[in-house]
Coordinates of C-alpha atoms and ligand atoms in Angstrom, one line a residue:
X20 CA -63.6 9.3 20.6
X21 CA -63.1 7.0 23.5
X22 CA -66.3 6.3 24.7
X23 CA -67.7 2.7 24.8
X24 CA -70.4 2.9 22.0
X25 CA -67.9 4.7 19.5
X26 CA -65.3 1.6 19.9
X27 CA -67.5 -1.0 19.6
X28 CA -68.8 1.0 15.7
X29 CA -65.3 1.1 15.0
X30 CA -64.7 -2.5 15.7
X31 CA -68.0 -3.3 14.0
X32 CA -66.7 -1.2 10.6
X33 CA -63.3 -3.2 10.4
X34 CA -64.7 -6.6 11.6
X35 CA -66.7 -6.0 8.3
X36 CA -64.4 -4.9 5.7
X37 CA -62.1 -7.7 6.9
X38 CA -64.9 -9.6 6.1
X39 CA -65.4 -7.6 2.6
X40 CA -61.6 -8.1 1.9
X41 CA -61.3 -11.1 3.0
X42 CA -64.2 -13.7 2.4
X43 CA -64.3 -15.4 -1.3
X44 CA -67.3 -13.8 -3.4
X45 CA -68.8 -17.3 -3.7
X46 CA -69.5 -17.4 -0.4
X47 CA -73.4 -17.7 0.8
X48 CA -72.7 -14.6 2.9
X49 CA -75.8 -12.5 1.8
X50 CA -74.4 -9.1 2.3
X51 CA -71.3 -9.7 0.7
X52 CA -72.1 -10.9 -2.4
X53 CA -71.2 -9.7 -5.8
X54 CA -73.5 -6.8 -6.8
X55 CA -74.9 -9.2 -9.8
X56 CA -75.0 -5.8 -12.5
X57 CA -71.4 -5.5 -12.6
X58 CA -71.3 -9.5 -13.4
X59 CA -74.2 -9.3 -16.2
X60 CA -72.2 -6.4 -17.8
X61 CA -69.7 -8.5 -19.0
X62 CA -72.7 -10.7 -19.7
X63 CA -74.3 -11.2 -23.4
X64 CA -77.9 -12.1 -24.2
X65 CA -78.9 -13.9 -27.0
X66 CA -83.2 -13.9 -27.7
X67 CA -85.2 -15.8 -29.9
X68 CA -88.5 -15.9 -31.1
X69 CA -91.7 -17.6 -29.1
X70 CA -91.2 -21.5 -29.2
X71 CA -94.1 -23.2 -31.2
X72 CA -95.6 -26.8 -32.0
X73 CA -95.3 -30.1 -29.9
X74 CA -93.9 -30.4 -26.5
X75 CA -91.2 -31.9 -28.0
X76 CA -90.4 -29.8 -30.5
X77 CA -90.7 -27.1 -28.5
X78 CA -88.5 -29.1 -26.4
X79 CA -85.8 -29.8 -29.6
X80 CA -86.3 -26.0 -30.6
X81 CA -85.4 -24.7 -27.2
X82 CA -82.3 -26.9 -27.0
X83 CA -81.4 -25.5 -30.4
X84 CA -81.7 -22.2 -29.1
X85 CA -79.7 -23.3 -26.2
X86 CA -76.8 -24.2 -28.5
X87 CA -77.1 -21.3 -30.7
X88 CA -76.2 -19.6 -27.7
X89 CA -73.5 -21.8 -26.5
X90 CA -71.9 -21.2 -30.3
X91 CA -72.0 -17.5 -29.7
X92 CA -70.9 -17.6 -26.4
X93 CA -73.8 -16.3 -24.8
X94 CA -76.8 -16.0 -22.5
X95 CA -80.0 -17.0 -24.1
X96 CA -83.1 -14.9 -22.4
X97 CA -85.4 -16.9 -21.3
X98 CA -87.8 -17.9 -24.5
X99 CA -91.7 -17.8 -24.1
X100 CA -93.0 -21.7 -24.9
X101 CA -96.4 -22.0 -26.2
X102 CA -99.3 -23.4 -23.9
X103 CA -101.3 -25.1 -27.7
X104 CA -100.7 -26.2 -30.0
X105 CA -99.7 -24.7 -33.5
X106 CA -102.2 -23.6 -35.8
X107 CA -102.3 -20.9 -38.5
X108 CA -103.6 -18.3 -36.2
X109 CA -100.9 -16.9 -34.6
X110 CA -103.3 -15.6 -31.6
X111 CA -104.3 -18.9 -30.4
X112 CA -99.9 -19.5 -29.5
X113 CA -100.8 -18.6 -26.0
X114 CA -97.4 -17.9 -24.7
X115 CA -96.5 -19.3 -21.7
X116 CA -93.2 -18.4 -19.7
X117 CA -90.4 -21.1 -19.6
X118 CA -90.3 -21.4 -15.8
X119 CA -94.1 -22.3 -15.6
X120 CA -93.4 -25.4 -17.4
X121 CA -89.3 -26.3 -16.2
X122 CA -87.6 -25.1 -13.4
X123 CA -85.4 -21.9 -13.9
X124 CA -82.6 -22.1 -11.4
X125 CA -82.8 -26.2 -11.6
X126 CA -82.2 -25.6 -15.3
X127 CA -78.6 -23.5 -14.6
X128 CA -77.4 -25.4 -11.7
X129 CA -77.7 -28.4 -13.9
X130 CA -76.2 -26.8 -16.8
X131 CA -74.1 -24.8 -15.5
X132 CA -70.6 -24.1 -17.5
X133 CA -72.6 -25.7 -20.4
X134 CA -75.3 -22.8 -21.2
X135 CA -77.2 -20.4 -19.6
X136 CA -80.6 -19.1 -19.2
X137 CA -81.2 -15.3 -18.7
X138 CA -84.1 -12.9 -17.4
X139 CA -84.8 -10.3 -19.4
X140 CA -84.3 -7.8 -16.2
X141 CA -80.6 -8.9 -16.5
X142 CA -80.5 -7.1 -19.5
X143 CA -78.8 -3.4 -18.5
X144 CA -79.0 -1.4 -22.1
X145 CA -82.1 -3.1 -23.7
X146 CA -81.5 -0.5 -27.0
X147 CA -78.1 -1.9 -27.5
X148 CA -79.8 -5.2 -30.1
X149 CA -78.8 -5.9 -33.1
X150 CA -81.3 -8.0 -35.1
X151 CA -80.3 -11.6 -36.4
X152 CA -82.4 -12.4 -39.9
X153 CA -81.9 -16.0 -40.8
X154 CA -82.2 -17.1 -43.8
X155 CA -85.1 -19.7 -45.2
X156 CA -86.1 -22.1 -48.4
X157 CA -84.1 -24.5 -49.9
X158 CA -80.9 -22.3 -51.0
X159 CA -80.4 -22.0 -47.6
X160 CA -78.2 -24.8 -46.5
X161 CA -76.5 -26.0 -43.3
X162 CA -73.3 -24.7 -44.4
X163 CA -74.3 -21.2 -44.9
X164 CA -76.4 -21.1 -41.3
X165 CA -73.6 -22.3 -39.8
X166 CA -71.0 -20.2 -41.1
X167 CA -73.8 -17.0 -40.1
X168 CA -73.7 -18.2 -36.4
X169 CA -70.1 -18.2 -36.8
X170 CA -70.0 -14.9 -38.1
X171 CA -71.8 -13.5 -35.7
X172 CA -69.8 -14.9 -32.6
X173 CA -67.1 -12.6 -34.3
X174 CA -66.6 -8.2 -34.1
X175 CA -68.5 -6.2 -34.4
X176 CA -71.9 -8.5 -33.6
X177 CA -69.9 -9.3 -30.8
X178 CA -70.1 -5.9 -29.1
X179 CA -73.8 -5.8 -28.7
X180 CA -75.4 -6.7 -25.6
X181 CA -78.3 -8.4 -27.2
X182 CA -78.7 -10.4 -30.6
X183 CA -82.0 -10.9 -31.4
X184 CA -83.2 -13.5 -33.8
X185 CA -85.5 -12.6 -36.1
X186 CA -87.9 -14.7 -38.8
X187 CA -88.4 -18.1 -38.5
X188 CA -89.0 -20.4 -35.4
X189 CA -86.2 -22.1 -34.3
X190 CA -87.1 -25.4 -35.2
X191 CA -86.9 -24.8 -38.4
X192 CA -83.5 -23.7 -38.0
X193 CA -80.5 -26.2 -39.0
X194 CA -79.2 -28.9 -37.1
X195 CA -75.4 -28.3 -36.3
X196 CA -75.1 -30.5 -33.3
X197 CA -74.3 -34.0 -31.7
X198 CA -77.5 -35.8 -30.0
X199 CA -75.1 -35.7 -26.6
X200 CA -75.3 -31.7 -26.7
X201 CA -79.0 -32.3 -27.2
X202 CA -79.1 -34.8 -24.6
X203 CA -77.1 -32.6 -22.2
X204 CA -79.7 -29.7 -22.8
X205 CA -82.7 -32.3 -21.8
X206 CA -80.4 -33.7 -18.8
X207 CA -81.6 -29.8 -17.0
X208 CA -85.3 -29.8 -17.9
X209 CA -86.8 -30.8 -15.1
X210 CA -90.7 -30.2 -14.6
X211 CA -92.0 -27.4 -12.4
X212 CA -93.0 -29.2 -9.1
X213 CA -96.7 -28.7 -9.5
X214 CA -96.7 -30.5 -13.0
X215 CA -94.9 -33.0 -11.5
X216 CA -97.4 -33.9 -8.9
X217 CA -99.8 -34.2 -11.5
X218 CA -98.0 -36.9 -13.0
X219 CA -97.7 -38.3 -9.7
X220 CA -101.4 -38.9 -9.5
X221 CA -101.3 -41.0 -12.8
X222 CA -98.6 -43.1 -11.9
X223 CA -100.0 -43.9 -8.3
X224 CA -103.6 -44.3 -9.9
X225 CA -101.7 -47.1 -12.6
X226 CA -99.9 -48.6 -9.7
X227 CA -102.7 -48.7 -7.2
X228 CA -104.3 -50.7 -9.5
X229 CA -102.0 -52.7 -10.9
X230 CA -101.1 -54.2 -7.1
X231 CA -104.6 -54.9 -6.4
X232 CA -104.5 -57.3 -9.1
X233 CA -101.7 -58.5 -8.6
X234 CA -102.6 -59.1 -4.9
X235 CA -105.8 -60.7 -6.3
X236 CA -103.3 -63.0 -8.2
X237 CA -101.4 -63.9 -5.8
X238 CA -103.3 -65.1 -3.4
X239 CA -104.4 -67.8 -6.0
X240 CA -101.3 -68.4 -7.3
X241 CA -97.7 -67.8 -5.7
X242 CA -95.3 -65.2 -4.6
X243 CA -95.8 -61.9 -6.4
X244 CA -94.6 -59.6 -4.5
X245 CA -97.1 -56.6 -4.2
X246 CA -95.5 -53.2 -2.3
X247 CA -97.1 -49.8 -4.3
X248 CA -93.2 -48.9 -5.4
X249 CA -92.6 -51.8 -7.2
X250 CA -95.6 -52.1 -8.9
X251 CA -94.4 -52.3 -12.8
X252 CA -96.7 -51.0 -15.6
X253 CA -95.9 -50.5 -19.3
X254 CA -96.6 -47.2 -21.4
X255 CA -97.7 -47.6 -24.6
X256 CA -97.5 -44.2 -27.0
X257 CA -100.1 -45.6 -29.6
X258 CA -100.4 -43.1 -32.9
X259 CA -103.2 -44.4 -34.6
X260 CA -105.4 -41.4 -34.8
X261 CA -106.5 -40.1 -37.8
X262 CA -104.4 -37.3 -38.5
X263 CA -101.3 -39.3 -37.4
X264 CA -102.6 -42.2 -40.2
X265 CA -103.0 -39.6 -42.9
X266 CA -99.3 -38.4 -42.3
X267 CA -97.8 -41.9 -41.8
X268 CA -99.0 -43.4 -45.1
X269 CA -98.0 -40.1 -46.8
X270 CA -94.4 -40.5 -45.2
X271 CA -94.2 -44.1 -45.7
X272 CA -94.9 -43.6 -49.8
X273 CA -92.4 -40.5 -50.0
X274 CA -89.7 -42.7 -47.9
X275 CA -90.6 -45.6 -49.6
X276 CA -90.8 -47.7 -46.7
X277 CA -93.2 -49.9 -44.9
X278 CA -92.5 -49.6 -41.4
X279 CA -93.7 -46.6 -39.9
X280 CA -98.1 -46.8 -39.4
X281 CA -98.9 -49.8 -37.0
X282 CA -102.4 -50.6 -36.8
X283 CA -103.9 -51.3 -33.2
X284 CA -104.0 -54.8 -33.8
X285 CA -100.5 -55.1 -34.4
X286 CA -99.5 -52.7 -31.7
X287 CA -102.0 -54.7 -29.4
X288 CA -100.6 -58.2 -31.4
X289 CA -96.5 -57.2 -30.6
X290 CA -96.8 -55.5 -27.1
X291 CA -98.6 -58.9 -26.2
X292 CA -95.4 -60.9 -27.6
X293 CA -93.1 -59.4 -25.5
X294 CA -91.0 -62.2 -24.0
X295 CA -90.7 -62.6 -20.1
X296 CA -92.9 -59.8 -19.8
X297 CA -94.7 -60.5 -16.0
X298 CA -98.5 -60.7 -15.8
X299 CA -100.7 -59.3 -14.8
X300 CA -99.5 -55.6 -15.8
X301 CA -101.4 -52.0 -16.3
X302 CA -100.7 -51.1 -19.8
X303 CA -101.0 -47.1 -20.0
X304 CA -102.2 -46.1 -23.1
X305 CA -100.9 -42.3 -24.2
X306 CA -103.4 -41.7 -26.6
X307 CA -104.9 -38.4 -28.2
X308 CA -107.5 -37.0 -26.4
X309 CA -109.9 -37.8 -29.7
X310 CA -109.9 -41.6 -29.2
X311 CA -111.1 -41.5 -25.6
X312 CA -114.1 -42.2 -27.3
X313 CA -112.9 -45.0 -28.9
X314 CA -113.7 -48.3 -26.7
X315 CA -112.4 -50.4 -29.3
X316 CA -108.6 -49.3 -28.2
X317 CA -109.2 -51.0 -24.9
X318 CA -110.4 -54.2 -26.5
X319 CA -108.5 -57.3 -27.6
X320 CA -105.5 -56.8 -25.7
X321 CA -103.4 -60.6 -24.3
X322 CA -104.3 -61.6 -21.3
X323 CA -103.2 -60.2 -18.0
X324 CA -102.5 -57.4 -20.1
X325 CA -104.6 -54.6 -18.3
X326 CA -105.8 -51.7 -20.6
X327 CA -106.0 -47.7 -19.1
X328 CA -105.9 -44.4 -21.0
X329 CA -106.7 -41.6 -18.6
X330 CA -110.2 -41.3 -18.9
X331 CA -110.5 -45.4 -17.5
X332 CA -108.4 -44.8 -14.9
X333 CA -110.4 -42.0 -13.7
X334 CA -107.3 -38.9 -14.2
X335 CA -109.3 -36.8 -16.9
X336 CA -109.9 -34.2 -14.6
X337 CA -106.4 -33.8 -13.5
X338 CA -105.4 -33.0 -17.1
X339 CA -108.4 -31.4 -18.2
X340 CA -107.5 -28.0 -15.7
X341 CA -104.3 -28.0 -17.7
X342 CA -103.6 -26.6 -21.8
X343 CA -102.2 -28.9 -23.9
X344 CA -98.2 -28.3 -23.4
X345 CA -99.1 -29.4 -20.1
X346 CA -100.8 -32.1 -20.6
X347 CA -98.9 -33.3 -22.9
X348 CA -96.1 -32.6 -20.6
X349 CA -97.9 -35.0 -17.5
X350 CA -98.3 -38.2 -20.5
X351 CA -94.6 -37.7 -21.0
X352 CA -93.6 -38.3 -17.8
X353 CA -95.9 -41.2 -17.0
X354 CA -94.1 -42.9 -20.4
X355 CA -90.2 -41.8 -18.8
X356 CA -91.6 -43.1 -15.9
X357 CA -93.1 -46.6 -16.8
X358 CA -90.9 -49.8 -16.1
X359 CA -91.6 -51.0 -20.1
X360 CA -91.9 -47.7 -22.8
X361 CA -93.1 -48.8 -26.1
X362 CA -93.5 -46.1 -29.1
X363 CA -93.3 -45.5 -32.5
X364 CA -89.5 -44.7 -33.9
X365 CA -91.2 -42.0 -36.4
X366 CA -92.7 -39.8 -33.4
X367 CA -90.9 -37.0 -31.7
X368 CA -92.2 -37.9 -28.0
X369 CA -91.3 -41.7 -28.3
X370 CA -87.8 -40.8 -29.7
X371 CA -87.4 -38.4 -26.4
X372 CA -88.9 -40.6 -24.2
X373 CA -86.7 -43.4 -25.4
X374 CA -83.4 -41.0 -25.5
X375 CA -83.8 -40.2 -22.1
X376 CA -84.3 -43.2 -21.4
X377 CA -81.2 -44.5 -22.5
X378 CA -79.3 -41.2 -21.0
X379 CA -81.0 -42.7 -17.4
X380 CA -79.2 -46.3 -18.4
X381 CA -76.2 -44.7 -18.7
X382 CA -76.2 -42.2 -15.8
X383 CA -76.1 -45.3 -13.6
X384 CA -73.8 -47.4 -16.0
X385 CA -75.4 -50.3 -17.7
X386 CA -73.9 -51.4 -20.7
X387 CA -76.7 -53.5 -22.6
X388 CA -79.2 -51.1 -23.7
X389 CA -81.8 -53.5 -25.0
X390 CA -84.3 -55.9 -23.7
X391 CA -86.4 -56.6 -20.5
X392 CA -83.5 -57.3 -18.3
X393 CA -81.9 -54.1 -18.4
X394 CA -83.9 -51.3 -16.1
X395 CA -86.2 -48.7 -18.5
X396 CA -86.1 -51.2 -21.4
X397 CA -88.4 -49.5 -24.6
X398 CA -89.7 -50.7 -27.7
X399 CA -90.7 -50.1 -31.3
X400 CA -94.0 -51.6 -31.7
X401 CA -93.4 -50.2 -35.9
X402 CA -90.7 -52.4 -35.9
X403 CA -90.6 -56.1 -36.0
X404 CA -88.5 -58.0 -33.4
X405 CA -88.0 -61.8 -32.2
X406 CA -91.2 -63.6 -31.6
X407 CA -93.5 -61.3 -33.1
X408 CA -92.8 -58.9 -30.7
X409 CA -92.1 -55.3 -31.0
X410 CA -88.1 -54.6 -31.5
X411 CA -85.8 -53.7 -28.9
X412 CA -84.9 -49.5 -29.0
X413 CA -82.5 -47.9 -27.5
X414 CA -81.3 -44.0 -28.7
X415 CA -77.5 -43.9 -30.7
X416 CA -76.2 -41.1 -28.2
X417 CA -72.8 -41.1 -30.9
X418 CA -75.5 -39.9 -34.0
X419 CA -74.0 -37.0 -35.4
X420 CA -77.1 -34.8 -35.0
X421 CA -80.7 -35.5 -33.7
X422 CA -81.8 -35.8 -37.5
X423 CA -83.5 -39.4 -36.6
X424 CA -84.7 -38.1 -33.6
X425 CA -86.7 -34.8 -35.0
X426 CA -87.7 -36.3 -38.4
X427 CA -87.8 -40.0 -37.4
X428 CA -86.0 -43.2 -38.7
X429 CA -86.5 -47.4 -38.1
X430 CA -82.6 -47.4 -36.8
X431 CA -82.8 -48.3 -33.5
X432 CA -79.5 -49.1 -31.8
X433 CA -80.6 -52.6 -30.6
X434 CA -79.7 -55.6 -32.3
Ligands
NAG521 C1 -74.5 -22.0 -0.8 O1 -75.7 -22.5 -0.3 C2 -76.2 -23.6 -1.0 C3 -77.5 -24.0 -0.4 O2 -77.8 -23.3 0.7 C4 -75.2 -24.7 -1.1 O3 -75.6 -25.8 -1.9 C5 -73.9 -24.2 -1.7 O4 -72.9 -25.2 -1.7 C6 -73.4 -23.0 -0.9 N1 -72.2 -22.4 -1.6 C7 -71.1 -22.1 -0.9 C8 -70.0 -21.5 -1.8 O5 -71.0 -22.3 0.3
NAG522 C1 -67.1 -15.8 -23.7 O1 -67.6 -14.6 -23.0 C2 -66.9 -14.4 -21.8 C3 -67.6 -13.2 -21.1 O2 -68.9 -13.0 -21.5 C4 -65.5 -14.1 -22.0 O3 -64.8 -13.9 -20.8 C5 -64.9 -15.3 -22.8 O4 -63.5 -15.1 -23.1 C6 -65.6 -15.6 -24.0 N1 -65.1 -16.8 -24.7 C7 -65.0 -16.9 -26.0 C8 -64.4 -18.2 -26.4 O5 -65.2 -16.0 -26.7
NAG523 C1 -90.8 -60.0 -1.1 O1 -90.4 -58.8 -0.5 C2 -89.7 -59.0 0.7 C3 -89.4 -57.6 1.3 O2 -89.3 -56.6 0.4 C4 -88.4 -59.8 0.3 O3 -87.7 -60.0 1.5 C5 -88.8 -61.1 -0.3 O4 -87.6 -61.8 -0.7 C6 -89.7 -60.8 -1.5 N1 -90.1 -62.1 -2.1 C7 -90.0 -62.4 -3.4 C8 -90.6 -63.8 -3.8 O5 -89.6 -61.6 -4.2
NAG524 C1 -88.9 -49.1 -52.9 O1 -88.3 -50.1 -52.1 C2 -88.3 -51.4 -52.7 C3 -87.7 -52.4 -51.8 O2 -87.6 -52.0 -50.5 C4 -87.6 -51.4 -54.1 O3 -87.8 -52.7 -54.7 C5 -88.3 -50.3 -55.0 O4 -87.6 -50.2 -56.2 C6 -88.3 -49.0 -54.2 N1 -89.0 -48.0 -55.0 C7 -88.6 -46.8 -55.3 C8 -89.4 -45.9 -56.1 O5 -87.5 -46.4 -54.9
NAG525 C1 -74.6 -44.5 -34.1 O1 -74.3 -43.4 -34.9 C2 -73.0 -43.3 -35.4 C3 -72.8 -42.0 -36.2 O2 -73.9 -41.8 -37.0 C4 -72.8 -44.6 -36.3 O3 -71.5 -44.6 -36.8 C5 -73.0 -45.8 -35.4 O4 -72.9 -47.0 -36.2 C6 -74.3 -45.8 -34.8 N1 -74.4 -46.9 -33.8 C7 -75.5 -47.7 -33.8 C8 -75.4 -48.7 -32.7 O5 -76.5 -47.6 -34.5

């Protein structure tokens, strides 16, 4: 009992549970940390069905799902995205796991005390479900899905470790929230690193060439100032393919309004008009992959007004190893990205892009949200503003819901 070896395991045992006792369970001391089962006991799951359609609105549906889960005060598994798009065939989905697209831990860090994303392995009696039908069709109204969710954030759905929606995808379910909680939820997604790079490649490619040209400028005329970084270039979200024209006339009757299909000319006419806009400039053109084809979309743009889709600028094959969420996911962070966003106020992506946007004006304080002289300025080119131009946009973070946002509207903040 006295020997030297015994004393120094004794000391060793009670230098430890001192340690045990005494160090705070947050701490980053590996051994000591909180066996995570007895924490995800107490824990409750909510799941939902795959995510479908758009990026975006898989983007609005998983933020829905998000808050569904923030309403029922619980953990919401992480949901399976889909990699295409939506068609009637339910085998081409393609489901693709959240965290190949947005960063998992990124996600919770950011949001943490907001909501929170689950694994499924965190999960510790998977029989213990109870299945969640909503409802559908037209006698189904906000009021009655609301009071549903409330109901079952009460006893005795309460009790179960797991409540599992059934039925309908969740962008079809109702809006019951602010476009801050939205905005909050998008505030966490941030791109997997890989995707990321990819989107770096675009925007160097638009910049590298936007500086030579400007250098070329330059040395004819005076000062512009040509470093890589600086390098502005404008993003232009341009609808005018043929589905999109089919559905915007057809919305434009049943809304009875005028402003929602701009033609190329007049997206080419009002993107020229912009006032104090500084020439020469890339302008990147996020089109569908259809009018690639179509040279005529690079034609009969103003001058010093530099056209580039991705096939011109030479990035199809960087896309082209990706599906289409990703893709998709690569053009929409070249248009967050671009130093002048100009889209359509009747399509999901422009709306996001030009709400986060306006979420990145705020994070570092600027009051005026419109125009070229605030930093990430966008622009309606549907919408008619001062000198022909395309009108000033800027998202209403104190809407009531993301109703404009998910089903588009010409009201757009900016006067
Ligand atoms: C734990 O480590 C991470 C990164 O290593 C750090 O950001 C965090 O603040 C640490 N937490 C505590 C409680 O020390
Ligand atoms: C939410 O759940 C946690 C544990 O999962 C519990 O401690 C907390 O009281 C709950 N809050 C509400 C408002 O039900
Ligand atoms: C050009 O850039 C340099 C260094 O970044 C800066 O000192 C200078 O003022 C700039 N010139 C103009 C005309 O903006
Ligand atoms: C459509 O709007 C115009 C003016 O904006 C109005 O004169 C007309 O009555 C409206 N038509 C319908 C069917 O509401
Ligand atoms: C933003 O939305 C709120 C609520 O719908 C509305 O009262 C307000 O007038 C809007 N603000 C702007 C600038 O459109």
């Amino acid at each position: 009992m006295n020997s030297l070896p015994y004393k120094c395991a004794a000391f060793l045992v009670v230098a430890l549970m001192i340690k045990t006792l005494w160090l705070p369970s947050s701490s980053n001391f590996s051994g000591m940390r909180l066996n995570p089962k007895s924490d995800n006991e107490k824990s409750k799951f909510l799941e939902v069905p795959q995510i479908v359609w758009g990026l975006n609105n898989q983007k609005i549906a998983f933020a829905r799902a998000c808050l569904t889960a923030r309403l029922l005060n619980r953990t919401l598994l992480m949901p399976s995205l889909s990699a295409s798009l939506f068609y009637k065939e339910v085998i081409q989905l393609r489901p693709i796991s959240f965290d190949k697209v947005f960063q998992f831990e990124e996600f919770n860090a950011r949001c943490q005390g907001f909501v929170r994303l689950g694994r499924y392995s965190e999960v510790s009696d998977t029989g213990d479900v109870f299945e969640l039908q909503k409802g559908n069709g037209r006698r189904w109204t906000i009021e009655k899905d609301l009071e549903q969710l409330r109901e079952f954030g009460k006893a005795p759905y309460d009790e179960y470790q797991v409540i599992r929606v059934v039925g309908k995808n969740p962008f079809l379910w109702h809006d019951h929230w602010p476009t801050k909680d939205y905005a909050k939820i998008f505030e966490c997604l941030v791109l997997v690193e890989e995707i990321s790079l990819e989107a770096d490649k675009v925007v160097s490619k638009i910049k590298e060439i936007g500086m030579e040209e400007r250098s070329r400028v330059s040395r004819l005329q005076v000062n512009v100032n040509a470093t890589l970084q600086s390098t502005p270039y404008v993003a232009v979200h341009m609808r005018i393919e043929k589905d999109w024209m089919i559905h915007c006339k057809k919305l434009e009757q049943r809304l009875n309004v005028s402003e929602i299909c701009s033609s190329k000319e007049q997206i080419m006419r009002r993107v020229g008009s912009i006032v104090g806009l500084e020439t020469p400039i890339v302008v990147y053109l996020a089109v569908a992959d259809n009018l690639l084809e179509d040279n005529s979309i690079l034609e009969g743009w103003g001058e010093g007004l530099l056209p580039y889709e991705k096939k011109k600028l030479g990035v199809l094959d960087v896309y082209k190893k990706h599906p289409y969420l990703i893709q998709s996911a690569i053009d929409y962070e070249v248009c967050l990205r671009s130093d002048v966003f100009v889209g359509n106020t009747f399509s999901t992506f422009s709306s996001l892009v030009v709400l986060e946007r306006t979420q990145l004006m705020m994070s570092v304080g600027v009051a005026q949200r419109c125009g070229l002289d605030v930093r990430w300025p966008s622009y309606a080119y549907n919408l008619e503003g001062e000198s022909n131009g395309p009108r000033p946009w800027a998202a209403n973070m104190s809407d009531v819901s993301l109703q404009a946002i998910s089903y588009g509207s010409n009201r757009v903040s900016c006067w």
